[in-house]
Amino acid sequence: MAKIDMAKFAKFCKDMGFIYQSSEIYGGINGFWDYGPLGVELKKNIKDAWWLDMVRNPPPGPDGQEIRMVGLDCSIIMNPKVWVASGHVSTFADPTRKCSGCGKFTRADQLWDILRTESEWMDSLLSIDLGAQSVNQVAFTLGWTDFSTLRKWVRNTGPKVAKNLAVVKNPDTILKNFEELFRTGSLIKEDVFRFLATENVQATGLQDPCPACGAPLGEPKQVSLMFESYTGLDKTDDSKVYLRPETAQGIFVNYRNVLDSTRLKLPFGIAQIGKAFRNEVTPRNFTFRSREFEQMEIEFFCHPDESMKWYQYWRDVRKKWYSTLGINSSNLVPREQGKEELAHYSIGTTDIEYMFPFSDEPQELEGVAHRGSFDLTAHAKHSGNDKLNYFDDDRWQGDSAKRSTNSFKEWLKTNPPAEELEKYQFVPHVIEPSAGADRFTLAVLCEAYSEEEVKDAKGNTETRVVMKFHPRLAPIKAAILPLVNKDGMPEKAMALYRSLKPHFNVFYDDKGAVGRRYRRQDEAGTPFCITIDGDTIKDDTVTIRERDSMQQRRIKISDVRGELFEAFLPK
Ligand code: ATP
């Protein structure tokens, strides 16, 4: 996909009210983000589309049969034994290196990637004109809470490792008004941030500098990614709990409850959307790697003999879902993980990756994993509950003529061979499509963003920024615009607005020239603008302008609702 200037893009997202830095007025907090008025609608539409398309109305299964799927909403804090059984307490960790200079931690397996990305972001940041606040915002996005790390680097580490750089030779002048120089001067760009780029790192012979300060990094160590808290007033090891790092385990531990309360039969799925927390070592690339995020996960339970069929089914269904919501399929790359990458319990995993504009490599949007019977077996073992299996009553009843008794208990007393027993009672296999709501929101924002050269009313060329969201995902569905604020137009427009408001997120705008109002809606990604003009008063027709083509048609005011319903139906 075409590269987007990510610094400019983050600023655009803030200015438009898609995404803000969390607690910005206090300097923010690294790895946490807030969704503004447009962003919250966009993300909600994404979650609603997933819920409708996967839970309430999933596509038919490989044999054309209906898919059985139900939802859950589990607590974020669970009994900590859940995380012992799932393996998170012992293995949910990243290889991490501590800096010998500033003490910050860096992911050992992603260092070169971080260095390259940061220098690219800096290049783009410096190429555009940003206010002071935006400079901070972008630096923040990169993972620096402020510029003091650079000051320290120039004073302490720079002289040791890069004494010939101008900024190191002459720190007082350069640091005098640091932010001002950063925005305007090429010295910082040339001397410091380029230093972090691969070629300069190699030129200085320093192989593993800290991306924050440039000092050497220590040996890699595994660091747990789980956030810890305590229940009750005593903060002891016994009251320690974790914020869930994924929603999946809530589903596994409720498997028996769902089975008993719904009488579902295999194959069936349980779905959940909810917050997850990971104390990521290096949150970065805007919201791509955050410390608090939302997941949309399905655990699909099936007979072991049918698991490969379902694994393939979910891989295809999930990839297709992204393209039906406007993601160009050339930007979507399903990647089957190699044997060496697979989690020890996984029989196969496909990452559905997206070509984010901040990276040269596609990055994971969703993982579709064949988890075998690992999770239910582990929870059965750790909880002592032997009921986390499945009894195939249909098959048992179907084979009744072959046996002397119809009581399973009695039959067990005859010591049937294991392969006979497993025909009726077994631990289901699980296919897990696990998607990130925030990552997909970021992908949708990147995919939608486009700049076009258009002619204004006077024939001059201007740049139109337009968010080409799929209509189902667009935060605002239609804008209602009275051409002028007189001659009965506002009343007509308000009446239309009120009749649409219960059904769609519509926006009423009567401020400024109509051309400027169109541009504002283009930037918000609103698919339709409906204008009430002099003719509306005479013949009850309106113009409907389509966002991408900018074509305008006249339709009857009474047809507006029906046209919008048609345009926003899932297809
Ligand atoms: P990564 O390799 O990028 O760390 P992962 O393989 O650990 O991701 P999973 O545990 O498979 O991710 O989580 C499922 C999905 O949850 C991911 O595909 C992604 O969309 C989302 N996700 C995971 N970690 C984060 C994060 N730190 N920030 C935002 N979304 C995330």
PDB file of N, CA and C in Angstrom, residues 155-202:
ATOM      1  N   ARG A 155      24.531  14.437  26.617  1.00  0.00           N
ATOM      2  CA  ARG A 155      25.496  14.780  27.666  1.00  0.00           C
ATOM      3  C   ARG A 155      26.306  13.580  28.147  1.00  0.00           C
ATOM      4  N   ASN A 156      25.638  12.426  28.309  1.00  0.00           N
ATOM      5  CA  ASN A 156      26.329  11.305  28.963  1.00  0.00           C
ATOM      6  C   ASN A 156      26.870  10.265  27.999  1.00  0.00           C
ATOM      7  N   THR A 157      26.027   9.801  27.107  1.00  0.00           N
ATOM      8  CA  THR A 157      26.420   8.663  26.279  1.00  0.00           C
ATOM      9  C   THR A 157      27.087   9.113  24.987  1.00  0.00           C
ATOM     10  N   GLY A 158      26.513  10.178  24.392  1.00  0.00           N
ATOM     11  CA  GLY A 158      27.033  10.662  23.111  1.00  0.00           C
ATOM     12  C   GLY A 158      28.553  10.819  23.090  1.00  0.00           C
ATOM     13  N   PRO A 159      29.146  11.520  24.091  1.00  0.00           N
ATOM     14  CA  PRO A 159      30.596  11.729  24.047  1.00  0.00           C
ATOM     15  C   PRO A 159      31.385  10.417  24.037  1.00  0.00           C
ATOM     16  N   LYS A 160      30.804   9.361  24.618  1.00  0.00           N
ATOM     17  CA  LYS A 160      31.528   8.083  24.666  1.00  0.00           C
ATOM     18  C   LYS A 160      31.436   7.339  23.345  1.00  0.00           C
ATOM     19  N   VAL A 161      30.264   7.417  22.713  1.00  0.00           N
ATOM     20  CA  VAL A 161      30.057   6.545  21.556  1.00  0.00           C
ATOM     21  C   VAL A 161      30.060   7.283  20.211  1.00  0.00           C
ATOM     22  N   ALA A 162      29.898   8.583  20.229  1.00  0.00           N
ATOM     23  CA  ALA A 162      29.804   9.278  18.943  1.00  0.00           C
ATOM     24  C   ALA A 162      30.319  10.698  19.085  1.00  0.00           C
ATOM     25  N   LYS A 163      31.596  10.789  19.508  1.00  0.00           N
ATOM     26  CA  LYS A 163      32.075  12.119  19.910  1.00  0.00           C
ATOM     27  C   LYS A 163      32.227  13.104  18.747  1.00  0.00           C
ATOM     28  N   ASN A 164      32.210  12.596  17.522  1.00  0.00           N
ATOM     29  CA  ASN A 164      32.379  13.517  16.399  1.00  0.00           C
ATOM     30  C   ASN A 164      31.084  14.152  15.900  1.00  0.00           C
ATOM     31  N   LEU A 165      29.980  13.715  16.435  1.00  0.00           N
ATOM     32  CA  LEU A 165      28.718  14.311  15.980  1.00  0.00           C
ATOM     33  C   LEU A 165      28.618  15.752  16.477  1.00  0.00           C
ATOM     34  N   ALA A 166      28.065  16.595  15.622  1.00  0.00           N
ATOM     35  CA  ALA A 166      28.014  18.018  15.959  1.00  0.00           C
ATOM     36  C   ALA A 166      27.258  18.278  17.250  1.00  0.00           C
ATOM     37  N   VAL A 167      26.177  17.547  17.452  1.00  0.00           N
ATOM     38  CA  VAL A 167      25.369  17.803  18.637  1.00  0.00           C
ATOM     39  C   VAL A 167      26.138  17.437  19.902  1.00  0.00           C
ATOM     40  N   VAL A 168      27.036  16.494  19.798  1.00  0.00           N
ATOM     41  CA  VAL A 168      27.825  16.086  20.957  1.00  0.00           C
ATOM     42  C   VAL A 168      28.967  17.080  21.188  1.00  0.00           C
ATOM     43  N   LYS A 169      29.523  17.573  20.082  1.00  0.00           N
ATOM     44  CA  LYS A 169      30.639  18.525  20.203  1.00  0.00           C
ATOM     45  C   LYS A 169      30.179  19.835  20.821  1.00  0.00           C
ATOM     46  N   ASN A 170      28.942  20.195  20.533  1.00  0.00           N
ATOM     47  CA  ASN A 170      28.491  21.532  20.914  1.00  0.00           C
ATOM     48  C   ASN A 170      27.136  21.469  21.616  1.00  0.00           C
ATOM     49  N   PRO A 171      27.034  20.732  22.707  1.00  0.00           N
ATOM     50  CA  PRO A 171      25.717  20.472  23.274  1.00  0.00           C
ATOM     51  C   PRO A 171      25.015  21.714  23.819  1.00  0.00           C
ATOM     52  N   ASP A 172      25.793  22.651  24.410  1.00  0.00           N
ATOM     53  CA  ASP A 172      25.124  23.774  25.068  1.00  0.00           C
ATOM     54  C   ASP A 172      24.301  24.590  24.091  1.00  0.00           C
ATOM     55  N   THR A 173      24.910  24.901  22.950  1.00  0.00           N
ATOM     56  CA  THR A 173      24.181  25.705  21.961  1.00  0.00           C
ATOM     57  C   THR A 173      22.965  24.940  21.485  1.00  0.00           C
ATOM     58  N   ILE A 174      23.193  23.681  21.187  1.00  0.00           N
ATOM     59  CA  ILE A 174      22.123  22.910  20.562  1.00  0.00           C
ATOM     60  C   ILE A 174      20.978  22.626  21.528  1.00  0.00           C
ATOM     61  N   LEU A 175      21.316  22.421  22.785  1.00  0.00           N
ATOM     62  CA  LEU A 175      20.257  22.086  23.738  1.00  0.00           C
ATOM     63  C   LEU A 175      19.610  23.329  24.368  1.00  0.00           C
ATOM     64  N   LYS A 176      20.120  24.503  24.015  1.00  0.00           N
ATOM     65  CA  LYS A 176      19.631  25.735  24.657  1.00  0.00           C
ATOM     66  C   LYS A 176      18.099  25.830  24.572  1.00  0.00           C
ATOM     67  N   ASN A 177      17.638  25.740  23.380  1.00  0.00           N
ATOM     68  CA  ASN A 177      16.182  25.706  23.264  1.00  0.00           C
ATOM     69  C   ASN A 177      15.852  24.457  22.466  1.00  0.00           C
ATOM     70  N   PHE A 178      15.848  23.377  23.169  1.00  0.00           N
ATOM     71  CA  PHE A 178      15.868  22.086  22.489  1.00  0.00           C
ATOM     72  C   PHE A 178      14.696  21.873  21.535  1.00  0.00           C
ATOM     73  N   GLU A 179      13.517  22.142  22.003  1.00  0.00           N
ATOM     74  CA  GLU A 179      12.362  21.840  21.147  1.00  0.00           C
ATOM     75  C   GLU A 179      12.358  22.686  19.893  1.00  0.00           C
ATOM     76  N   GLU A 180      12.767  23.946  20.064  1.00  0.00           N
ATOM     77  CA  GLU A 180      12.796  24.848  18.920  1.00  0.00           C
ATOM     78  C   GLU A 180      13.779  24.318  17.882  1.00  0.00           C
ATOM     79  N   LEU A 181      14.960  23.940  18.370  1.00  0.00           N
ATOM     80  CA  LEU A 181      15.964  23.419  17.445  1.00  0.00           C
ATOM     81  C   LEU A 181      15.520  22.120  16.795  1.00  0.00           C
ATOM     82  N   PHE A 182      14.833  21.338  17.598  1.00  0.00           N
ATOM     83  CA  PHE A 182      14.383  20.056  17.064  1.00  0.00           C
ATOM     84  C   PHE A 182      13.449  20.263  15.882  1.00  0.00           C
ATOM     85  N   ARG A 183      12.542  21.248  16.053  1.00  0.00           N
ATOM     86  CA  ARG A 183      11.570  21.490  14.984  1.00  0.00           C
ATOM     87  C   ARG A 183      12.208  22.081  13.744  1.00  0.00           C
ATOM     88  N   THR A 184      13.195  22.936  13.960  1.00  0.00           N
ATOM     89  CA  THR A 184      13.688  23.686  12.800  1.00  0.00           C
ATOM     90  C   THR A 184      15.065  23.212  12.324  1.00  0.00           C
ATOM     91  N   GLY A 185      15.883  22.703  13.223  1.00  0.00           N
ATOM     92  CA  GLY A 185      17.284  22.466  12.859  1.00  0.00           C
ATOM     93  C   GLY A 185      17.526  21.098  12.266  1.00  0.00           C
ATOM     94  N   SER A 186      18.416  21.053  11.296  1.00  0.00           N
ATOM     95  CA  SER A 186      18.740  19.754  10.706  1.00  0.00           C
ATOM     96  C   SER A 186      19.810  19.044  11.529  1.00  0.00           C
ATOM     97  N   LEU A 187      20.441  19.769  12.437  1.00  0.00           N
ATOM     98  CA  LEU A 187      21.522  19.154  13.213  1.00  0.00           C
ATOM     99  C   LEU A 187      21.059  17.919  13.977  1.00  0.00           C
ATOM    100  N   ILE A 188      19.924  18.042  14.641  1.00  0.00           N
ATOM    101  CA  ILE A 188      19.440  16.932  15.447  1.00  0.00           C
ATOM    102  C   ILE A 188      19.106  15.761  14.539  1.00  0.00           C
ATOM    103  N   LYS A 189      18.421  16.112  13.479  1.00  0.00           N
ATOM    104  CA  LYS A 189      18.006  15.062  12.554  1.00  0.00           C
ATOM    105  C   LYS A 189      19.235  14.335  12.019  1.00  0.00           C
ATOM    106  N   GLU A 190      20.205  15.120  11.540  1.00  0.00           N
ATOM    107  CA  GLU A 190      21.361  14.489  10.918  1.00  0.00           C
ATOM    108  C   GLU A 190      22.205  13.741  11.939  1.00  0.00           C
ATOM    109  N   ASP A 191      22.381  14.360  13.085  1.00  0.00           N
ATOM    110  CA  ASP A 191      23.379  13.836  14.004  1.00  0.00           C
ATOM    111  C   ASP A 191      22.882  12.761  14.946  1.00  0.00           C
ATOM    112  N   VAL A 192      21.652  12.894  15.381  1.00  0.00           N
ATOM    113  CA  VAL A 192      21.213  11.979  16.429  1.00  0.00           C
ATOM    114  C   VAL A 192      20.272  10.899  15.912  1.00  0.00           C
ATOM    115  N   PHE A 193      19.202  11.303  15.282  1.00  0.00           N
ATOM    116  CA  PHE A 193      18.230  10.272  14.903  1.00  0.00           C
ATOM    117  C   PHE A 193      18.744   9.402  13.778  1.00  0.00           C
ATOM    118  N   ARG A 194      19.488  10.004  12.859  1.00  0.00           N
ATOM    119  CA  ARG A 194      20.080   9.170  11.826  1.00  0.00           C
ATOM    120  C   ARG A 194      21.077   8.187  12.428  1.00  0.00           C
ATOM    121  N   PHE A 195      21.678   8.647  13.504  1.00  0.00           N
ATOM    122  CA  PHE A 195      22.613   7.774  14.204  1.00  0.00           C
ATOM    123  C   PHE A 195      21.936   6.472  14.621  1.00  0.00           C
ATOM    124  N   LEU A 196      20.664   6.600  14.923  1.00  0.00           N
ATOM    125  CA  LEU A 196      19.927   5.411  15.339  1.00  0.00           C
ATOM    126  C   LEU A 196      19.593   4.512  14.158  1.00  0.00           C
ATOM    127  N   ALA A 197      19.664   5.056  12.962  1.00  0.00           N
ATOM    128  CA  ALA A 197      19.351   4.235  11.785  1.00  0.00           C
ATOM    129  C   ALA A 197      20.478   3.244  11.529  1.00  0.00           C
ATOM    130  N   THR A 198      20.118   2.186  10.875  1.00  0.00           N
ATOM    131  CA  THR A 198      21.053   1.075  10.732  1.00  0.00           C
ATOM    132  C   THR A 198      22.428   1.483  10.205  1.00  0.00           C
ATOM    133  N   GLU A 199      22.433   2.287   9.125  1.00  0.00           N
ATOM    134  CA  GLU A 199      23.738   2.546   8.509  1.00  0.00           C
ATOM    135  C   GLU A 199      24.695   3.273   9.445  1.00  0.00           C
ATOM    136  N   ASN A 200      24.164   4.215  10.241  1.00  0.00           N
ATOM    137  CA  ASN A 200      25.045   4.951  11.132  1.00  0.00           C
ATOM    138  C   ASN A 200      25.453   4.119  12.337  1.00  0.00           C
ATOM    139  N   VAL A 201      24.536   3.260  12.731  1.00  0.00           N
ATOM    140  CA  VAL A 201      24.878   2.367  13.831  1.00  0.00           C
ATOM    141  C   VAL A 201      26.053   1.500  13.408  1.00  0.00           C
ATOM    142  N   GLN A 202      25.961   1.037  12.158  1.00  0.00           N
ATOM    143  CA  GLN A 202      27.054   0.187  11.682  1.00  0.00           C
ATOM    144  C   GLN A 202      28.336   1.003  11.521  1.00  0.00           C
TER     145      GLN A 202
END
